[in-house]
CSV table of C-alpha atoms (C1' of nucleotides) in Angstrom, one decimal:
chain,number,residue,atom,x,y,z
D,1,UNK,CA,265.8,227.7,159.9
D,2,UNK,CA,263.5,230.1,161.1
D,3,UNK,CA,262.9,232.6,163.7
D,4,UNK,CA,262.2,230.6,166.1
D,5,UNK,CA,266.2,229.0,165.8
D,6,UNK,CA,268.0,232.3,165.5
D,7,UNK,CA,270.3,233.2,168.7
D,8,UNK,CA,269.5,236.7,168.9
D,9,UNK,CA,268.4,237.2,172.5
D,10,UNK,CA,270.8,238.3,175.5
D,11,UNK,CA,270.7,236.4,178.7
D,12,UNK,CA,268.7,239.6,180.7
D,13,UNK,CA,265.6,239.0,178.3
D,14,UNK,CA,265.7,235.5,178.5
D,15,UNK,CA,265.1,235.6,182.2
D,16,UNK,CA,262.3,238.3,181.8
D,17,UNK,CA,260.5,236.0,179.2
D,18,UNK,CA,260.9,232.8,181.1
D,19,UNK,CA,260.6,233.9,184.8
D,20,UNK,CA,264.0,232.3,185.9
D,21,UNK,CA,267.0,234.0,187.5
D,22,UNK,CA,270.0,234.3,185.4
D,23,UNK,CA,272.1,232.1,187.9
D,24,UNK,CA,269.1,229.5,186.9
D,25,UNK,CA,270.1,230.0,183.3
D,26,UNK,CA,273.6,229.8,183.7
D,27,UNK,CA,273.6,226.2,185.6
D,28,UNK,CA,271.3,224.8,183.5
D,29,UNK,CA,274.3,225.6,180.7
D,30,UNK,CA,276.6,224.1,183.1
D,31,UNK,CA,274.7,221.4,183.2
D,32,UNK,CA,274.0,220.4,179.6
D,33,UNK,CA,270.4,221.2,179.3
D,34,UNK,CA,270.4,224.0,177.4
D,35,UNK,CA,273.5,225.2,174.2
D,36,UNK,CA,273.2,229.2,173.5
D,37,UNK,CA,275.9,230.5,171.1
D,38,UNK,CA,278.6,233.3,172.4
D,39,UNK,CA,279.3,236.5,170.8
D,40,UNK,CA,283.1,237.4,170.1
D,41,UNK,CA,282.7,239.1,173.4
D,42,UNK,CA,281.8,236.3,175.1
D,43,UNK,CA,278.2,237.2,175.7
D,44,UNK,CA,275.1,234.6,175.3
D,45,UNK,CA,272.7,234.2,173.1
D,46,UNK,CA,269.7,232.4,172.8
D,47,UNK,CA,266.9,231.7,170.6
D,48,UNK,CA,263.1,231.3,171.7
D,49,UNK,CA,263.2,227.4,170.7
D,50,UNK,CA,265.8,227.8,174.3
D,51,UNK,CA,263.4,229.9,175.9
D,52,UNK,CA,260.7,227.5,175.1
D,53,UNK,CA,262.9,224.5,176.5
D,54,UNK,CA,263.9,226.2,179.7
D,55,UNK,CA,260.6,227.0,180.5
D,56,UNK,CA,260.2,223.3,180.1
D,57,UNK,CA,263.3,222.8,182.3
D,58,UNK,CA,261.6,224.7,185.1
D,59,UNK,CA,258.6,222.5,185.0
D,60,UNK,CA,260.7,219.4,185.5
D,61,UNK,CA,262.7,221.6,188.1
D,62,UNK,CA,259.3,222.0,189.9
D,63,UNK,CA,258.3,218.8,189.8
D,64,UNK,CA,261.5,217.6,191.3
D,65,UNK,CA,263.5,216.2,188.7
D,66,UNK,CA,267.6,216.7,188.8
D,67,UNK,CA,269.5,218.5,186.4
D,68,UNK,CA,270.7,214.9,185.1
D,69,UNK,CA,267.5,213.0,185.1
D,70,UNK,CA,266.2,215.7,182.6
D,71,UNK,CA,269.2,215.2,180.6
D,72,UNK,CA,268.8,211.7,180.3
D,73,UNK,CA,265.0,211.9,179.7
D,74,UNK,CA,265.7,214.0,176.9
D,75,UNK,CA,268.4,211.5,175.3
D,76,UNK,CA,265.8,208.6,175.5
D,77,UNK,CA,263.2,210.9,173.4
D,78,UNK,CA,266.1,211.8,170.8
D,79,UNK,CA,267.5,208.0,170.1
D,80,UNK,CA,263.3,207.4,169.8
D,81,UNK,CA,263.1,209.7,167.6
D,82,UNK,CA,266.4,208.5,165.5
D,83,UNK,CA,264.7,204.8,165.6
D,84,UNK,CA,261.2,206.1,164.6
D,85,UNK,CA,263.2,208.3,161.4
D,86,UNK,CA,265.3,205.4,160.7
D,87,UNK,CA,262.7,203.2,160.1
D,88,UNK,CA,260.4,205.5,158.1
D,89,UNK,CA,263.7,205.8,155.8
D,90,UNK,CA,263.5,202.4,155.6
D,91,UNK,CA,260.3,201.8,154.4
D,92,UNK,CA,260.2,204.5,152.3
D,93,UNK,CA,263.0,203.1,150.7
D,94,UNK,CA,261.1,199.6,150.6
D,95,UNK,CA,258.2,201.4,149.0
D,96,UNK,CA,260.0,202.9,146.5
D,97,UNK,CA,262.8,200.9,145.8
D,98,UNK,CA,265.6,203.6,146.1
D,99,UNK,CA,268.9,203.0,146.4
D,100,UNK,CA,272.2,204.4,147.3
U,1,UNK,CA,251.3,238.2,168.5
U,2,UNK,CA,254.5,235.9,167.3
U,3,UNK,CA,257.8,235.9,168.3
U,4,UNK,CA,258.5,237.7,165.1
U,5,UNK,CA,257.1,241.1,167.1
U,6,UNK,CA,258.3,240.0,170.3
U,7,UNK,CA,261.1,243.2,170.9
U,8,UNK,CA,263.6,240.9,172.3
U,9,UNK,CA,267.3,241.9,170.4
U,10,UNK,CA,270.0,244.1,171.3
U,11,UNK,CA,271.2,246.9,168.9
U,12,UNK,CA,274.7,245.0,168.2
U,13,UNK,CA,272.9,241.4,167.1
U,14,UNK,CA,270.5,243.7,164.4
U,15,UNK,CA,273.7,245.2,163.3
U,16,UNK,CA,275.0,242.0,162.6
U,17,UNK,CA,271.7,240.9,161.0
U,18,UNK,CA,270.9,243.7,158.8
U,19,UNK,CA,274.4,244.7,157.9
U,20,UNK,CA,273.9,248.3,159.3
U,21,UNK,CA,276.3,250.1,161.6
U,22,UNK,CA,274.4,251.1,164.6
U,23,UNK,CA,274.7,254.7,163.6
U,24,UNK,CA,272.5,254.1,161.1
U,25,UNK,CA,270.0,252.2,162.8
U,26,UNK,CA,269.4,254.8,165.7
U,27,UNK,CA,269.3,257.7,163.1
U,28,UNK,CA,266.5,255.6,162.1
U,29,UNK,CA,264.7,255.4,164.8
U,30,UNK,CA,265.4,259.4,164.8
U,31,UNK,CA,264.0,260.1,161.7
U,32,UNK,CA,260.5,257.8,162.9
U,33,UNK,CA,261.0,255.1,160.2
U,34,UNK,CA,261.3,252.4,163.7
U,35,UNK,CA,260.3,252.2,167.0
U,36,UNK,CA,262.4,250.0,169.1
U,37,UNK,CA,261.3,249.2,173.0
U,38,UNK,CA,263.4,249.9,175.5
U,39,UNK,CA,264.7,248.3,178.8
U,40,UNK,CA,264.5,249.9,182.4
U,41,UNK,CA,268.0,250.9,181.8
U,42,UNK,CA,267.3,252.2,178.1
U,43,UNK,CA,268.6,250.0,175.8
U,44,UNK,CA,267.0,249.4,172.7
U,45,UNK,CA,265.4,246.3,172.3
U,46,UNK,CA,264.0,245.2,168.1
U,47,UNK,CA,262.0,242.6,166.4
U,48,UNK,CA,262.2,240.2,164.0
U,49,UNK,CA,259.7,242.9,162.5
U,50,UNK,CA,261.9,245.5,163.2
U,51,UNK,CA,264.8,244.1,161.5
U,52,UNK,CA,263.2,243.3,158.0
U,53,UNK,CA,261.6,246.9,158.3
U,54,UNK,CA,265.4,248.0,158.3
U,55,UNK,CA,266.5,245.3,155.4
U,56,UNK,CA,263.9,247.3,153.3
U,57,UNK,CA,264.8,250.7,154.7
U,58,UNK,CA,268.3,250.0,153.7
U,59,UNK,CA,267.5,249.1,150.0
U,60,UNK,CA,265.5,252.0,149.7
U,61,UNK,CA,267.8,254.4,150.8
U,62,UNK,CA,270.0,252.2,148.3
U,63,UNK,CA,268.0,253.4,145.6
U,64,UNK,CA,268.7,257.4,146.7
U,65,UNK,CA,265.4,258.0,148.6
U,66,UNK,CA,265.6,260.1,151.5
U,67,UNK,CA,264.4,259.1,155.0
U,68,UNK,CA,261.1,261.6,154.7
U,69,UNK,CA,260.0,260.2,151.7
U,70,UNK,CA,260.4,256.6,153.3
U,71,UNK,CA,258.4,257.8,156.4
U,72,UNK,CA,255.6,259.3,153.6
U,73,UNK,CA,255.7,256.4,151.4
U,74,UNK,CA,255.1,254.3,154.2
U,75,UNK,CA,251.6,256.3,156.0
U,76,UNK,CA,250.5,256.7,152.5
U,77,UNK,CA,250.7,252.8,152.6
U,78,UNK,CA,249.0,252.7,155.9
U,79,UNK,CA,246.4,255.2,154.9
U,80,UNK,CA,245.2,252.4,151.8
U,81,UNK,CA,245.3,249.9,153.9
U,82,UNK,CA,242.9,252.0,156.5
U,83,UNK,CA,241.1,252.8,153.9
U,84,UNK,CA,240.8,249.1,152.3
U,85,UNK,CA,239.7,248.0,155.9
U,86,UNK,CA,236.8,250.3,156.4
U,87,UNK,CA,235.1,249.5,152.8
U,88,UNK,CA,235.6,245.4,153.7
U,89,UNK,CA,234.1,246.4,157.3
U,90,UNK,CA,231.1,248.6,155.5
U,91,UNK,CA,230.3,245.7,152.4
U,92,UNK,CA,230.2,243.3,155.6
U,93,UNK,CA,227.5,245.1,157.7
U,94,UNK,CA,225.6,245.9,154.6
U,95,UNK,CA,225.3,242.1,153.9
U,96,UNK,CA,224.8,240.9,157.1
U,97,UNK,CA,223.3,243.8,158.3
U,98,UNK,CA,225.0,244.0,161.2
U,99,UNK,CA,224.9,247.7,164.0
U,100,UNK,CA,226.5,249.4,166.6
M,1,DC,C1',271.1,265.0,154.9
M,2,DG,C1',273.2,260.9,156.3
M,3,DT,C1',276.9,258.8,158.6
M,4,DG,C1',281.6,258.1,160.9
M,5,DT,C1',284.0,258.8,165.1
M,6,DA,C1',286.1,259.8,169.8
M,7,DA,C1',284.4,260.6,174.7
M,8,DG,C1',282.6,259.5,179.0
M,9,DG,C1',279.4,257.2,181.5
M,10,DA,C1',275.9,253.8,182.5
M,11,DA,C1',273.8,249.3,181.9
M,12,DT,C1',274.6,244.5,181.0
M,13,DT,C1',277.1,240.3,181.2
M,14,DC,C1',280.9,237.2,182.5
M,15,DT,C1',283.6,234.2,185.6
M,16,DG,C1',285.1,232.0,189.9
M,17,DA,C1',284.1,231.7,194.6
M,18,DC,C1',281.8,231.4,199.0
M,19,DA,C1',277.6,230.1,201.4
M,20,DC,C1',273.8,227.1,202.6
M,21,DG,C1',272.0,222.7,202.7
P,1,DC,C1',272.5,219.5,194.2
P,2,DG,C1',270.6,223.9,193.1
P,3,DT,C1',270.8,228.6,193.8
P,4,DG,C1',271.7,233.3,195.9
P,5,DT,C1',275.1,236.9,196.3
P,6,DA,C1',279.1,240.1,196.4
P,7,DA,C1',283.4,241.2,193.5
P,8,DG,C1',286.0,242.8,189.8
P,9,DG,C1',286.5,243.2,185.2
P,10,DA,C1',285.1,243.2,180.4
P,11,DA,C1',281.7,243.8,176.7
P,12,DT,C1',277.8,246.4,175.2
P,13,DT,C1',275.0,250.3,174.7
P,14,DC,C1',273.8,255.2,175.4
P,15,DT,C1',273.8,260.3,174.5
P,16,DG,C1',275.5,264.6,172.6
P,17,DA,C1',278.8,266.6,169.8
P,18,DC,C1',282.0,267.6,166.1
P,19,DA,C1',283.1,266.6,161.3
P,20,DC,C1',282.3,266.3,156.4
P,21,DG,C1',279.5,267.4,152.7
DNA sequence: CGTGTAAGGAATTCTGACACG
DNA sequence: CGTGTAAGGAATTCTGACACG
Protein backbone atom coordinates (compact mmCIF):
# COMPACT_ATOMS: atom_id res chain seq x y z
CA UNK A 1 0.00 0.00 0.00
CA UNK A 2 1.42 3.26 -0.70
CA UNK A 3 1.06 6.81 -0.12
CA UNK A 4 -1.49 7.39 -1.94
CA UNK A 5 -3.81 4.75 0.51
CA UNK A 6 -2.68 6.02 3.85
CA UNK A 7 -5.47 7.96 5.95
CA UNK A 8 -3.46 10.64 7.16
CA UNK A 9 -5.37 13.73 6.20
CA UNK A 10 -8.04 15.65 8.50
CA UNK A 11 -11.39 16.59 7.10
CA UNK A 12 -10.30 20.65 7.07
CA UNK A 13 -7.53 19.77 4.33
CA UNK A 14 -9.56 17.64 2.55
CA UNK A 15 -11.99 20.37 1.72
CA UNK A 16 -9.06 22.89 0.91
CA UNK A 17 -7.60 20.26 -1.56
CA UNK A 18 -10.91 19.35 -3.18
CA UNK A 19 -12.89 22.57 -3.15
CA UNK A 20 -16.01 21.13 -1.30
CA UNK A 21 -17.59 22.22 1.96
CA UNK A 22 -17.08 19.91 4.84
CA UNK A 23 -20.99 19.44 5.15
CA UNK A 24 -20.41 18.10 1.33
CA UNK A 25 -17.86 15.69 2.76
CA UNK A 26 -19.77 14.62 5.58
CA UNK A 27 -23.08 13.50 3.45
CA UNK A 28 -21.31 11.98 0.96
CA UNK A 29 -20.05 9.55 4.13
CA UNK A 30 -23.55 9.38 4.97
CA UNK A 31 -24.27 8.38 1.98
CA UNK A 32 -21.86 5.52 1.13
CA UNK A 33 -19.67 7.10 -1.39
CA UNK A 34 -16.81 7.71 0.26
CA UNK A 35 -15.08 5.28 3.80
CA UNK A 36 -12.35 7.55 5.78
CA UNK A 37 -11.07 5.83 8.94
CA UNK A 38 -11.69 7.51 12.64
CA UNK A 39 -9.10 8.32 15.06
CA UNK A 40 -9.74 7.08 18.80
CA UNK A 41 -11.05 10.55 19.14
CA UNK A 42 -13.43 10.12 16.69
CA UNK A 43 -11.81 12.44 14.15
CA UNK A 44 -11.62 11.59 10.13
CA UNK A 45 -9.21 10.66 8.08
CA UNK A 46 -8.63 10.36 4.65
CA UNK A 47 -6.24 9.46 2.18
CA UNK A 48 -5.68 11.31 -1.36
CA UNK A 49 -7.07 8.02 -3.26
CA UNK A 50 -10.59 9.74 -1.21
CA UNK A 51 -9.62 12.99 -2.23
CA UNK A 52 -9.19 11.92 -5.74
CA UNK A 53 -12.71 10.03 -5.60
CA UNK A 54 -14.57 12.98 -4.15
CA UNK A 55 -13.38 15.26 -6.57
CA UNK A 56 -14.88 12.67 -8.88
CA UNK A 57 -18.11 12.73 -6.70
CA UNK A 58 -18.38 16.39 -7.34
CA UNK A 59 -18.25 15.96 -11.03
CA UNK A 60 -21.07 13.54 -11.00
CA UNK A 61 -22.71 16.01 -8.39
CA UNK A 62 -22.39 18.68 -11.13
CA UNK A 63 -23.56 16.92 -13.75
CA UNK A 64 -26.71 15.95 -11.89
CA UNK A 65 -26.27 12.62 -10.71
CA UNK A 66 -27.88 11.49 -7.03
CA UNK A 67 -26.00 10.43 -4.27
CA UNK A 68 -27.42 6.77 -5.11
CA UNK A 69 -27.01 6.67 -8.80
CA UNK A 70 -23.23 7.25 -8.24
CA UNK A 71 -23.32 4.53 -5.77
CA UNK A 72 -24.73 2.19 -7.98
CA UNK A 73 -22.58 3.30 -11.02
CA UNK A 74 -19.70 2.45 -9.01
CA UNK A 75 -21.02 -1.22 -7.97
CA UNK A 76 -21.56 -2.04 -11.73
CA UNK A 77 -17.71 -0.95 -12.44
CA UNK A 78 -16.60 -3.16 -9.36
CA UNK A 79 -18.64 -6.62 -10.20
CA UNK A 80 -16.97 -5.68 -13.99
CA UNK A 81 -14.03 -5.63 -12.70
CA UNK A 82 -14.51 -8.93 -10.40
CA UNK A 83 -15.78 -10.70 -13.88
CA UNK A 84 -12.92 -9.33 -16.00
CA UNK A 85 -10.24 -10.71 -12.89
CA UNK A 86 -12.08 -13.83 -12.55
CA UNK A 87 -11.78 -14.74 -15.91
CA UNK A 88 -8.06 -13.73 -16.37
CA UNK A 89 -7.64 -16.22 -13.21
CA UNK A 90 -9.21 -18.57 -15.26
CA UNK A 91 -7.25 -18.55 -18.16
CA UNK A 92 -4.29 -18.19 -16.62
CA UNK A 93 -4.97 -21.13 -14.90
CA UNK A 94 -5.94 -22.86 -18.32
CA UNK A 95 -2.54 -21.72 -19.64
CA UNK A 96 -0.72 -23.04 -17.10
CA UNK A 97 -2.43 -25.87 -15.80
CA UNK A 98 -2.46 -24.85 -11.98
CA UNK A 99 -4.33 -26.26 -9.60
CA UNK A 100 -5.70 -25.84 -6.17
CA UNK B 1 5.29 17.80 -7.16
CA UNK B 2 3.61 14.40 -5.57
CA UNK B 3 1.50 13.91 -2.94
CA UNK B 4 4.49 12.65 -1.09
CA UNK B 5 5.42 16.72 -0.65
CA UNK B 6 2.00 17.72 -0.47
CA UNK B 7 2.08 19.19 3.57
CA UNK B 8 -1.27 17.77 4.30
CA UNK B 9 -0.87 15.79 7.98
CA UNK B 10 -1.52 16.92 11.39
CA UNK B 11 1.18 16.72 14.09
CA UNK B 12 -0.74 13.81 16.09
CA UNK B 13 -1.08 11.29 12.76
CA UNK B 14 3.13 11.84 12.18
CA UNK B 15 3.37 11.01 15.87
CA UNK B 16 1.72 7.93 15.19
CA UNK B 17 3.70 7.31 12.01
CA UNK B 18 7.09 7.98 13.07
CA UNK B 19 6.82 6.80 16.63
CA UNK B 20 7.90 10.27 18.00
CA UNK B 21 6.15 12.19 20.78
CA UNK B 22 5.23 15.48 19.45
CA UNK B 23 7.70 17.01 21.79
CA UNK B 24 10.23 15.80 19.81
CA UNK B 25 9.03 16.51 16.52
CA UNK B 26 8.47 20.40 17.19
CA UNK B 27 11.96 20.53 18.93
CA UNK B 28 12.84 19.54 15.56
CA UNK B 29 11.41 21.85 13.71
CA UNK B 30 13.27 24.22 16.50
CA UNK B 31 16.49 23.11 15.91
CA UNK B 32 15.85 23.57 11.68
CA UNK B 33 16.29 19.90 10.85
CA UNK B 34 12.10 20.33 9.26
CA UNK B 35 10.02 22.80 8.07
CA UNK B 36 6.35 21.99 8.46
CA UNK B 37 3.55 24.44 6.77
CA UNK B 38 1.25 25.87 8.66
CA UNK B 39 -2.63 26.54 8.53
CA UNK B 40 -4.37 30.05 8.98
CA UNK B 41 -4.85 29.05 12.54
CA UNK B 42 -1.17 27.75 13.00
CA UNK B 43 -1.20 24.25 13.06
CA UNK B 44 1.49 22.36 11.69
CA UNK B 45 0.86 20.67 8.67
CA UNK B 46 3.96 17.63 7.30
CA UNK B 47 4.63 15.47 4.32
CA UNK B 48 5.03 12.22 3.43
CA UNK B 49 8.67 13.88 2.91
CA UNK B 50 8.58 15.32 6.12
CA UNK B 51 7.90 12.17 7.91
CA UNK B 52 10.77 9.90 6.47
CA UNK B 53 13.06 13.07 7.09
CA UNK B 54 12.09 12.38 10.91
CA UNK B 55 12.28 8.32 10.55
CA UNK B 56 16.00 9.14 9.60
CA UNK B 57 16.40 11.97 12.08
CA UNK B 58 15.36 9.61 14.75
CA UNK B 59 17.86 6.82 13.91
CA UNK B 60 20.48 9.27 13.87
CA UNK B 61 19.91 10.74 16.97
CA UNK B 62 19.68 6.83 17.81
CA UNK B 63 23.16 6.52 17.04
CA UNK B 64 24.15 9.60 19.72
CA UNK B 65 24.51 12.48 17.13
CA UNK B 66 23.34 15.69 18.14
CA UNK B 67 20.72 17.78 16.30
CA UNK B 68 23.68 20.42 14.98
CA UNK B 69 25.62 17.87 13.54
CA UNK B 70 22.38 16.49 11.74
CA UNK B 71 21.57 20.07 10.46
CA UNK B 72 25.64 20.09 9.21
CA UNK B 73 25.60 16.69 7.92
CA UNK B 74 22.74 17.42 6.00
CA UNK B 75 24.01 21.18 4.02
CA UNK B 76 27.16 19.49 3.61
CA UNK B 77 24.95 16.96 1.68
CA UNK B 78 23.25 19.65 -0.11
CA UNK B 79 26.31 21.55 -0.80
CA UNK B 80 27.74 18.09 -3.07
CA UNK B 81 24.81 17.86 -4.53
CA UNK B 82 24.95 21.80 -5.66
CA UNK B 83 28.06 21.16 -6.46
CA UNK B 84 27.43 17.85 -8.56
CA UNK B 85 24.67 19.91 -10.39
CA UNK B 86 26.67 22.75 -11.65
CA UNK B 87 29.67 20.46 -13.14
CA UNK B 88 26.64 18.16 -15.04
CA UNK B 89 25.21 21.78 -16.09
CA UNK B 90 28.84 23.08 -17.22
CA UNK B 91 29.99 19.46 -19.21
CA UNK B 92 26.37 19.99 -20.89
CA UNK B 93 26.92 23.54 -22.33
CA UNK B 94 30.49 22.69 -23.21
CA UNK B 95 29.10 19.77 -25.42
CA UNK B 96 26.28 21.31 -26.80
CA UNK B 97 27.61 24.62 -26.60
CA UNK B 98 24.80 26.06 -25.34
CA UNK B 99 24.73 30.35 -23.62
CA UNK B 100 23.01 32.64 -21.61
C1' DC C 1 21.12 19.27 25.11
C1' DG C 2 17.01 16.71 24.54
C1' DT C 3 12.66 15.63 26.29
C1' DG C 4 8.65 15.05 29.59
C1' DT C 5 4.85 17.39 31.65
C1' DA C 6 1.11 20.46 33.52
C1' DA C 7 -1.38 24.85 32.10
C1' DG C 8 -4.43 27.69 29.66
C1' DG C 9 -6.10 28.99 25.49
C1' DA C 10 -7.20 28.67 20.62
C1' DA C 11 -8.22 26.05 16.40
C1' DT C 12 -10.43 21.99 14.63
C1' DT C 13 -13.83 18.54 14.36
C1' DC C 14 -18.07 16.05 15.77
C1' DT C 15 -23.07 15.17 16.09
C1' DG C 16 -27.95 16.10 15.79
C1' DA C 17 -31.19 19.36 14.41
C1' DC C 18 -33.68 22.95 11.93
C1' DA C 19 -34.29 25.19 7.45
C1' DC C 20 -35.21 25.37 2.55
C1' DG C 21 -36.78 23.23 -1.33
C1' DC D 1 -32.45 15.24 -1.89
C1' DG D 2 -28.53 18.04 -1.01
C1' DT D 3 -26.60 21.55 1.66
C1' DG D 4 -26.09 25.69 4.81
C1' DT D 5 -25.96 27.09 9.52
C1' DA D 6 -26.02 27.87 14.65
C1' DA D 7 -25.13 25.10 19.02
C1' DG D 8 -22.63 22.80 22.43
C1' DG D 9 -19.22 19.76 23.41
C1' DA D 10 -15.08 17.01 22.73
C1' DA D 11 -10.59 16.13 20.58
C1' DT D 12 -6.48 18.26 18.83
C1' DT D 13 -2.87 21.49 18.70
C1' DC D 14 -0.25 25.59 20.25
C1' DT D 15 3.03 28.22 23.12
C1' DG D 16 5.97 29.27 27.01
C1' DA D 17 7.73 27.49 31.11
C1' DC D 18 9.63 24.49 34.66
C1' DA D 19 12.19 20.25 35.49
C1' DC D 20 16.02 17.07 35.01
C1' DG D 21 20.46 16.31 33.68
Amino acid sequence: MSYKDKKVITIGVVSELTGLSERKIRYYEERKLIYPDRSKGGTRKYSFVDVERLIDIANKMEDGMQTFEIRKQEQKLMKKQEVREKMLRGQLNAAFNIRK
